[in-house]
Amino acid sequence: MQKQNLPSVRTCLLLLILSTVWLLLGAPLTPDQWRSAPLELRQSMLQLPVRMHYIFSRWYGTGLFSSAQAEAISTPILRVWNTEQRRVQLLPLEEYVQCALAAEMPAHYDPQALRCQAVTARTYALHASLLYGGNGCDTVASCDVCTNSSCCQAYADKELQQSQWGAEYSLFHKRTSDAVHATEGLILTYEGLPALPLYHACSGGLTENVQEVFSQSLPYLISVESPGEEAASTYSDHVVYTLEEACTRLRSAFPECGVEPDSLASQLRLQTATSSGRVGTVLIGSALVSGRELRAALDLRSTYITWEADNRTITFRTKGYGHGVGMSQVGAQAMAAEGYSFAEILQHYYPGTCLTRIP
Ligand SMILES: [Zn+2]
């Protein structure tokens, strides 16, 4: 009889013992269990090849890989869906963070504000990362993140950075890279898992509770004051529509509302405000709509909306820019100018999270 190439009894016994110990320890088995496993455990799994490399180099004098390969393996790699180029890119985490920072925050901001954005961009990516237990990108499920700012985070590659910064490319590339290096490997965690670090351009003085916007409750995404924003160009805005224009927009977004130019002022009634004072729900004729829907229909900068009408026009005034949840970029810049460190600023906007280093 021909001998088959099967594992030896000793190997099978070893595997059996290892599996039993794994089960007895209560270690995760299913994808769901892995998803809720502590961050340290998942990181250990990712780091296993590199640690084996170090053990081998100590025992035998030569490792499993070259030191450059070992470093490459120890760096988390993201699967990024490039929305514009419609292709998947594999990017080392820190390289992705510099590109996201370049696209998401003005590069002339204070170094401490840039560091805040580097940490939030890195945390966002790991929160979404499939390897770290995230759910990946909503648009392309097999990728960790995409480059569409309304889905994941904005992204500027070298070419885009050169065109957006022009003659100041070297300076701004250095400023953003410095912020990434100064915070290398730092993320925000909550109960041992990467936090969801939502952020926006300007809060208008007070950030928003996450459940008022995204119907989920997270204890570190609560309304906090955001002082010092008043001087920013994004702090307040107003849009003037003729009564006819406003009615056309509202009827196209909410066909059942039945508003008329002559009576629009009395047909637009605030029903509920959120705890931060933004529009929760508003009655438009006979349609009850959310502040977010009203903002989208009228192309406004935020849901911090008030309005006044005369017999020809209606003016919508807004405070801030964006959904208002989490860190205000303008607020972070204002705190940095006051001398706060990036760690203090992040603690202000994401209370209860920990600044943790991924090994
Ligand atoms: Zn996405």
CSV table of C-alpha atoms and ligand atoms in Angstrom, one decimal:
chain,number,residue,atom,x,y,z
A,1,MET,CA,0.0,0.0,0.0
A,2,GLN,CA,1.3,3.4,-0.9
A,3,LYS,CA,2.0,5.8,2.0
A,4,GLN,CA,-0.1,8.9,1.7
A,5,ASN,CA,1.2,12.3,2.5
A,6,LEU,CA,-0.9,12.8,5.7
A,7,PRO,CA,0.0,14.8,8.8
A,8,SER,CA,1.6,12.7,11.5
A,9,VAL,CA,-0.3,11.6,14.6
A,10,ARG,CA,1.8,13.8,16.7
A,11,THR,CA,0.8,16.9,14.6
A,12,CYS,CA,-2.8,16.0,14.9
A,13,LEU,CA,-2.6,15.6,18.6
A,14,LEU,CA,-0.9,18.9,18.9
A,15,LEU,CA,-3.6,20.6,16.9
A,16,LEU,CA,-6.3,18.9,19.0
A,17,ILE,CA,-4.7,20.1,22.2
A,18,LEU,CA,-4.3,23.6,20.8
A,19,SER,CA,-7.9,23.7,19.7
A,20,THR,CA,-9.1,22.4,23.1
A,21,VAL,CA,-7.0,25.1,25.0
A,22,TRP,CA,-8.4,27.7,22.5
A,23,LEU,CA,-12.0,26.6,23.3
A,24,LEU,CA,-11.4,26.4,27.1
A,25,LEU,CA,-10.0,29.9,27.1
A,26,GLY,CA,-13.3,31.1,25.5
A,27,ALA,CA,-11.4,32.6,22.6
A,28,PRO,CA,-13.4,33.7,19.6
A,29,LEU,CA,-14.4,31.3,16.8
A,30,THR,CA,-17.1,32.7,14.7
A,31,PRO,CA,-16.8,36.0,12.6
A,32,ASP,CA,-19.3,37.6,15.1
A,33,GLN,CA,-17.2,36.6,18.1
A,34,TRP,CA,-14.1,38.0,16.4
A,35,ARG,CA,-15.9,41.2,15.7
A,36,SER,CA,-16.6,41.7,19.4
A,37,ALA,CA,-13.2,40.4,20.6
A,38,PRO,CA,-10.9,42.8,22.4
A,39,LEU,CA,-8.7,45.0,20.1
A,40,GLU,CA,-5.6,43.6,21.7
A,41,LEU,CA,-6.5,40.0,20.7
A,42,ARG,CA,-7.2,40.9,17.0
A,43,GLN,CA,-4.0,43.0,16.9
A,44,SER,CA,-2.0,40.0,18.3
A,45,MET,CA,-3.4,37.8,15.6
A,46,LEU,CA,-2.3,40.4,12.9
A,47,GLN,CA,1.1,40.7,14.5
A,48,LEU,CA,1.7,36.9,14.7
A,49,PRO,CA,3.9,36.6,11.6
A,50,VAL,CA,6.1,39.5,12.7
A,51,ARG,CA,6.4,38.1,16.3
A,52,MET,CA,7.3,34.7,14.9
A,53,HIS,CA,9.9,36.5,12.8
A,54,TYR,CA,11.5,38.0,15.9
A,55,ILE,CA,11.5,34.7,17.8
A,56,PHE,CA,13.2,33.0,14.8
A,57,SER,CA,15.8,35.7,14.5
A,58,ARG,CA,16.6,35.3,18.2
A,59,TRP,CA,16.8,31.5,18.1
A,60,TYR,CA,18.5,31.0,14.7
A,61,GLY,CA,20.1,34.3,14.0
A,62,THR,CA,18.0,34.8,10.9
A,63,GLY,CA,14.4,35.7,10.8
A,64,LEU,CA,11.6,34.5,8.5
A,65,PHE,CA,11.6,37.8,6.5
A,66,SER,CA,13.9,40.6,5.8
A,67,SER,CA,13.5,43.5,8.3
A,68,ALA,CA,11.8,45.6,5.5
A,69,GLN,CA,9.4,42.8,4.9
A,70,ALA,CA,8.7,42.5,8.7
A,71,GLU,CA,8.0,46.2,8.9
A,72,ALA,CA,5.7,46.0,5.9
A,73,ILE,CA,3.8,43.0,7.4
A,74,SER,CA,3.4,44.8,10.8
A,75,THR,CA,1.8,47.8,9.2
A,76,PRO,CA,-2.0,47.4,8.7
A,77,ILE,CA,-2.8,47.6,5.0
A,78,LEU,CA,-6.2,49.0,4.0
A,79,ARG,CA,-8.3,48.0,1.0
A,80,VAL,CA,-9.3,51.4,-0.3
A,81,TRP,CA,-12.0,51.7,-3.1
A,82,ASN,CA,-10.9,54.7,-5.2
A,83,THR,CA,-14.3,56.1,-6.2
A,84,GLU,CA,-13.0,58.4,-8.9
A,85,GLN,CA,-10.7,55.8,-10.6
A,86,ARG,CA,-13.1,52.9,-9.8
A,87,ARG,CA,-10.4,50.5,-8.6
A,88,VAL,CA,-9.1,48.9,-5.4
A,89,GLN,CA,-5.9,50.3,-3.9
A,90,LEU,CA,-3.9,48.5,-1.2
A,91,LEU,CA,-2.5,51.3,1.0
A,92,PRO,CA,-0.4,51.2,4.2
A,93,LEU,CA,-2.4,52.8,7.0
A,94,GLU,CA,-0.2,55.8,7.6
A,95,GLU,CA,0.0,56.6,3.9
A,96,TYR,CA,-3.8,56.5,3.7
A,97,VAL,CA,-4.0,58.8,6.8
A,98,GLN,CA,-1.8,61.5,5.2
A,99,CYS,CA,-4.0,61.4,2.0
A,100,ALA,CA,-7.2,61.6,4.1
A,101,LEU,CA,-5.9,64.4,6.2
A,102,ALA,CA,-4.8,66.4,3.1
A,103,ALA,CA,-8.4,66.1,1.8
A,104,GLU,CA,-10.4,66.6,5.0
A,105,MET,CA,-8.7,69.6,6.8
A,106,PRO,CA,-7.1,72.8,5.5
A,107,ALA,CA,-3.3,72.2,5.7
A,108,HIS,CA,-2.6,75.7,7.1
A,109,TYR,CA,-4.4,74.7,10.4
A,110,ASP,CA,-2.5,74.6,13.7
A,111,PRO,CA,-0.2,71.5,14.0
A,112,GLN,CA,-2.3,70.3,17.0
A,113,ALA,CA,-5.5,70.5,15.0
A,114,LEU,CA,-3.9,68.6,12.1
A,115,ARG,CA,-2.8,65.9,14.7
A,116,CYS,CA,-6.5,65.7,15.8
A,117,GLN,CA,-7.5,65.1,12.2
A,118,ALA,CA,-4.8,62.5,11.7
A,119,VAL,CA,-6.0,60.5,14.7
A,120,THR,CA,-9.7,60.7,13.7
A,121,ALA,CA,-8.8,59.7,10.1
A,122,ARG,CA,-6.8,56.7,11.3
A,123,THR,CA,-9.4,55.8,13.9
A,124,TYR,CA,-12.2,56.0,11.3
A,125,ALA,CA,-10.3,53.7,8.9
A,126,LEU,CA,-9.6,51.1,11.6
A,127,HIS,CA,-13.2,51.3,12.9
A,128,ALA,CA,-14.3,50.4,9.4
A,129,SER,CA,-11.4,47.9,8.7
A,130,LEU,CA,-12.6,44.4,8.1
A,131,LEU,CA,-9.5,43.0,9.7
A,132,TYR,CA,-10.1,45.0,12.9
A,133,GLY,CA,-13.7,43.8,13.1
A,134,GLY,CA,-15.3,46.6,11.2
A,135,ASN,CA,-18.1,46.4,8.6
A,136,GLY,CA,-16.1,47.9,5.8
A,137,CYS,CA,-17.3,50.5,3.3
A,138,ASP,CA,-21.1,50.8,2.8
A,139,THR,CA,-20.7,51.2,-0.9
A,140,VAL,CA,-18.1,48.5,-1.7
A,141,ALA,CA,-18.5,45.8,1.0
A,142,SER,CA,-15.2,44.1,0.2
A,143,CYS,CA,-13.2,47.3,0.9
A,144,ASP,CA,-12.4,48.9,4.2
A,145,VAL,CA,-13.0,52.4,3.1
A,146,CYS,CA,-13.8,54.4,0.0
A,147,THR,CA,-12.6,57.8,-1.1
A,148,ASN,CA,-16.1,59.4,-1.2
A,149,SER,CA,-16.5,61.8,1.6
A,150,SER,CA,-20.3,61.3,1.9
A,151,CYS,CA,-19.7,57.6,2.4
A,152,CYS,CA,-16.3,57.3,4.2
A,153,GLN,CA,-13.6,59.9,4.1
A,154,ALA,CA,-12.3,62.3,1.4
A,155,TYR,CA,-8.9,61.3,0.0
A,156,ALA,CA,-6.3,63.3,-2.0
A,157,ASP,CA,-3.4,61.4,-3.6
A,158,LYS,CA,-0.1,63.0,-4.5
A,159,GLU,CA,-1.4,64.4,-7.8
A,160,LEU,CA,-4.5,65.9,-6.2
A,161,GLN,CA,-2.4,67.4,-3.3
A,162,GLN,CA,0.0,68.9,-5.9
A,163,SER,CA,-2.9,70.5,-7.8
A,164,GLN,CA,-4.8,71.7,-4.7
A,165,TRP,CA,-1.7,73.2,-3.0
A,166,GLY,CA,0.2,74.4,-6.0
A,167,ALA,CA,3.4,76.3,-5.0
A,168,GLU,CA,2.8,75.5,-1.4
A,169,TYR,CA,2.8,71.7,-2.0
A,170,SER,CA,6.2,71.1,-0.2
A,171,LEU,CA,5.1,73.1,2.9
A,172,PHE,CA,1.7,71.6,3.2
A,173,HIS,CA,2.9,68.1,2.5
A,174,LYS,CA,5.4,68.5,5.3
A,175,ARG,CA,2.8,69.9,7.7
A,176,THR,CA,0.4,67.1,7.1
A,177,SER,CA,3.1,64.4,7.1
A,178,ASP,CA,4.5,65.8,10.4
A,179,ALA,CA,1.0,65.5,12.0
A,180,VAL,CA,0.8,61.9,10.8
A,181,HIS,CA,4.3,61.0,12.1
A,182,ALA,CA,3.7,62.7,15.4
A,183,THR,CA,0.6,60.6,16.0
A,184,GLU,CA,1.7,57.4,14.2
A,185,GLY,CA,-0.3,54.4,15.4
A,186,LEU,CA,-2.5,56.4,17.7
A,187,ILE,CA,-6.3,55.8,17.6
A,188,LEU,CA,-9.3,56.5,19.8
A,189,THR,CA,-10.8,53.5,21.4
A,190,TYR,CA,-14.0,53.0,23.5
A,191,GLU,CA,-14.2,49.9,25.6
A,192,GLY,CA,-11.2,48.5,23.8
A,193,LEU,CA,-12.6,48.9,20.3
A,194,PRO,CA,-11.8,51.6,17.7
A,195,ALA,CA,-14.3,54.4,18.3
A,196,LEU,CA,-16.5,56.0,15.5
A,197,PRO,CA,-14.9,59.4,15.3
A,198,LEU,CA,-17.4,61.4,13.4
A,199,TYR,CA,-16.4,65.0,12.6
A,200,HIS,CA,-17.6,68.0,10.6
A,201,ALA,CA,-16.4,71.4,9.5
A,202,CYS,CA,-18.0,73.8,12.0
A,203,SER,CA,-20.6,73.2,14.7
A,204,GLY,CA,-21.9,76.8,15.1
A,205,GLY,CA,-21.0,76.8,18.8
A,206,LEU,CA,-22.5,73.5,20.0
A,207,THR,CA,-22.1,70.0,18.7
A,208,GLU,CA,-24.9,67.6,18.2
A,209,ASN,CA,-25.9,64.3,19.9
A,210,VAL,CA,-25.3,61.4,17.5
A,211,GLN,CA,-28.7,59.9,17.9
A,212,GLU,CA,-30.4,63.1,16.8
A,213,VAL,CA,-28.7,62.6,13.4
A,214,PHE,CA,-27.9,58.9,12.9
A,215,SER,CA,-30.4,57.2,15.2
A,216,GLN,CA,-27.8,55.3,17.2
A,217,SER,CA,-26.6,56.2,20.6
A,218,LEU,CA,-22.8,56.4,21.4
A,219,PRO,CA,-21.8,57.8,24.8
A,220,TYR,CA,-18.8,59.6,23.4
A,221,LEU,CA,-20.7,61.4,20.6
A,222,ILE,CA,-22.7,63.8,22.8
A,223,SER,CA,-23.4,67.5,22.5
A,224,VAL,CA,-20.5,69.6,23.8
A,225,GLU,CA,-19.8,73.3,23.6
A,226,SER,CA,-17.4,74.4,20.8
A,227,PRO,CA,-16.3,77.9,21.7
A,228,GLY,CA,-14.2,80.2,19.5
A,229,GLU,CA,-15.8,79.4,16.2
A,230,GLU,CA,-17.4,82.8,15.6
A,231,ALA,CA,-14.6,84.2,13.4
A,232,ALA,CA,-14.7,81.3,10.9
A,233,SER,CA,-16.3,81.9,7.5
A,234,THR,CA,-18.3,78.7,8.0
A,235,TYR,CA,-19.8,79.9,11.3
A,236,SER,CA,-23.0,81.4,9.8
A,237,ASP,CA,-24.6,81.5,6.4
A,238,HIS,CA,-27.9,82.6,4.9
A,239,VAL,CA,-29.7,81.7,1.7
A,240,VAL,CA,-32.5,83.8,0.2
A,241,TYR,CA,-35.2,82.3,-2.0
A,242,THR,CA,-38.2,83.9,-3.6
A,243,LEU,CA,-41.3,82.4,-2.1
A,244,GLU,CA,-41.9,80.7,-5.5
A,245,GLU,CA,-38.4,79.2,-5.6
A,246,ALA,CA,-38.7,77.9,-2.0
A,247,CYS,CA,-42.1,76.3,-2.8
A,248,THR,CA,-40.8,74.7,-5.9
A,249,ARG,CA,-37.9,73.1,-4.0
A,250,LEU,CA,-40.1,72.0,-1.1
A,251,ARG,CA,-42.8,70.5,-3.4
A,252,SER,CA,-40.2,68.7,-5.4
A,253,ALA,CA,-38.6,67.2,-2.2
A,254,PHE,CA,-41.9,66.6,-0.4
A,255,PRO,CA,-44.7,66.2,-3.1
A,256,GLU,CA,-47.4,65.7,-0.4
A,257,CYS,CA,-46.7,69.0,1.4
A,258,GLY,CA,-48.9,71.2,-0.8
A,259,VAL,CA,-47.3,74.5,0.1
A,260,GLU,CA,-48.3,77.7,-1.7
A,261,PRO,CA,-46.1,80.9,-2.1
A,262,ASP,CA,-48.8,83.2,-0.6
A,263,SER,CA,-49.1,81.2,2.6
A,264,LEU,CA,-45.6,79.6,2.9
A,265,ALA,CA,-44.6,81.6,5.9
A,266,SER,CA,-47.5,80.2,8.0
A,267,GLN,CA,-47.2,76.7,6.4
A,268,LEU,CA,-43.6,76.3,7.7
A,269,ARG,CA,-43.7,75.4,11.4
A,270,LEU,CA,-41.0,74.0,13.7
A,271,GLN,CA,-42.3,70.9,15.5
A,272,THR,CA,-39.4,69.7,17.6
A,273,ALA,CA,-35.9,71.0,18.2
A,274,THR,CA,-32.9,68.7,19.1
A,275,SER,CA,-31.3,69.0,22.5
A,276,SER,CA,-28.6,71.2,20.9
A,277,GLY,CA,-31.3,73.5,19.4
A,278,ARG,CA,-31.1,72.3,15.8
A,279,VAL,CA,-34.2,71.6,13.8
A,280,GLY,CA,-35.5,68.1,14.8
A,281,THR,CA,-38.7,68.0,12.8
A,282,VAL,CA,-40.6,70.6,10.9
A,283,LEU,CA,-44.2,70.7,9.5
A,284,ILE,CA,-44.2,71.8,5.9
A,285,GLY,CA,-47.8,72.2,4.9
A,286,SER,CA,-49.1,68.7,5.6
A,287,ALA,CA,-45.7,67.0,5.5
A,288,LEU,CA,-43.7,66.3,8.6
A,289,VAL,CA,-40.0,66.2,7.7
A,290,SER,CA,-36.7,65.9,9.6
A,291,GLY,CA,-34.2,68.8,9.9
A,292,ARG,CA,-31.8,66.7,7.7
A,293,GLU,CA,-34.4,66.4,4.9
A,294,LEU,CA,-35.2,70.2,5.1
A,295,ARG,CA,-31.4,71.0,4.9
A,296,ALA,CA,-31.0,68.8,1.8
A,297,ALA,CA,-34.1,70.1,0.1
A,298,LEU,CA,-33.0,73.7,0.5
A,299,ASP,CA,-29.3,73.1,0.0
A,300,LEU,CA,-28.4,74.6,3.4
A,301,ARG,CA,-25.1,74.1,5.3
A,302,SER,CA,-26.5,72.6,8.5
A,303,THR,CA,-29.7,71.8,10.4
A,304,TYR,CA,-29.1,74.8,12.8
A,305,ILE,CA,-31.8,76.6,10.8
A,306,THR,CA,-34.0,79.6,11.4
A,307,TRP,CA,-36.1,81.5,8.8
A,308,GLU,CA,-38.0,84.7,8.2
A,309,ALA,CA,-40.2,85.7,5.3
A,310,ASP,CA,-41.5,89.0,3.8
A,311,ASN,CA,-44.1,89.2,1.1
A,312,ARG,CA,-41.6,88.3,-1.6
A,313,THR,CA,-38.7,86.3,-0.2
A,314,ILE,CA,-37.8,83.9,2.5
A,315,THR,CA,-34.4,83.9,4.2
A,316,PHE,CA,-33.0,80.7,5.8
A,317,ARG,CA,-30.1,81.4,8.2
A,318,THR,CA,-27.8,78.6,9.4
A,319,LYS,CA,-25.1,78.2,12.0
A,320,GLY,CA,-22.1,75.9,11.3
A,321,TYR,CA,-21.4,73.6,8.4
A,322,GLY,CA,-22.0,69.8,8.4
A,323,HIS,CA,-24.0,67.3,10.6
A,324,GLY,CA,-22.5,68.8,13.8
A,325,VAL,CA,-21.6,65.4,15.4
A,326,GLY,CA,-18.2,64.8,17.0
A,327,MET,CA,-15.2,67.0,16.4
A,328,SER,CA,-15.7,70.4,14.9
A,329,GLN,CA,-12.7,71.1,12.8
A,330,VAL,CA,-13.0,74.9,13.3
A,331,GLY,CA,-13.5,74.3,17.0
A,332,ALA,CA,-10.4,72.1,17.1
A,333,GLN,CA,-8.4,74.8,15.4
A,334,ALA,CA,-9.8,77.4,17.9
A,335,MET,CA,-8.7,75.2,20.9
A,336,ALA,CA,-5.3,74.6,19.3
A,337,ALA,CA,-4.8,78.3,19.0
A,338,GLU,CA,-5.7,78.6,22.7
A,339,GLY,CA,-2.8,76.2,23.5
A,340,TYR,CA,-4.6,72.9,23.9
A,341,SER,CA,-2.8,69.7,22.8
A,342,PHE,CA,-4.4,67.3,20.3
A,343,ALA,CA,-5.0,64.8,23.1
A,344,GLU,CA,-6.9,67.4,25.1
A,345,ILE,CA,-8.9,68.5,22.1
A,346,LEU,CA,-9.9,64.9,21.2
A,347,GLN,CA,-10.9,64.3,24.8
A,348,HIS,CA,-13.2,67.4,24.6
A,349,TYR,CA,-15.0,66.3,21.5
A,350,TYR,CA,-15.0,62.5,22.2
A,351,PRO,CA,-15.4,62.4,26.0
A,352,GLY,CA,-14.7,59.0,27.5
A,353,THR,CA,-12.6,57.6,24.7
A,354,CYS,CA,-8.9,56.6,25.2
A,355,LEU,CA,-6.0,57.5,23.0
A,356,THR,CA,-4.4,54.1,22.3
A,357,ARG,CA,-1.4,53.0,20.3
A,358,ILE,CA,-1.9,50.1,18.0
A,359,PRO,CA,1.2,47.9,18.4
B,1,ZN,ZN,-17.3,54.1,1.7
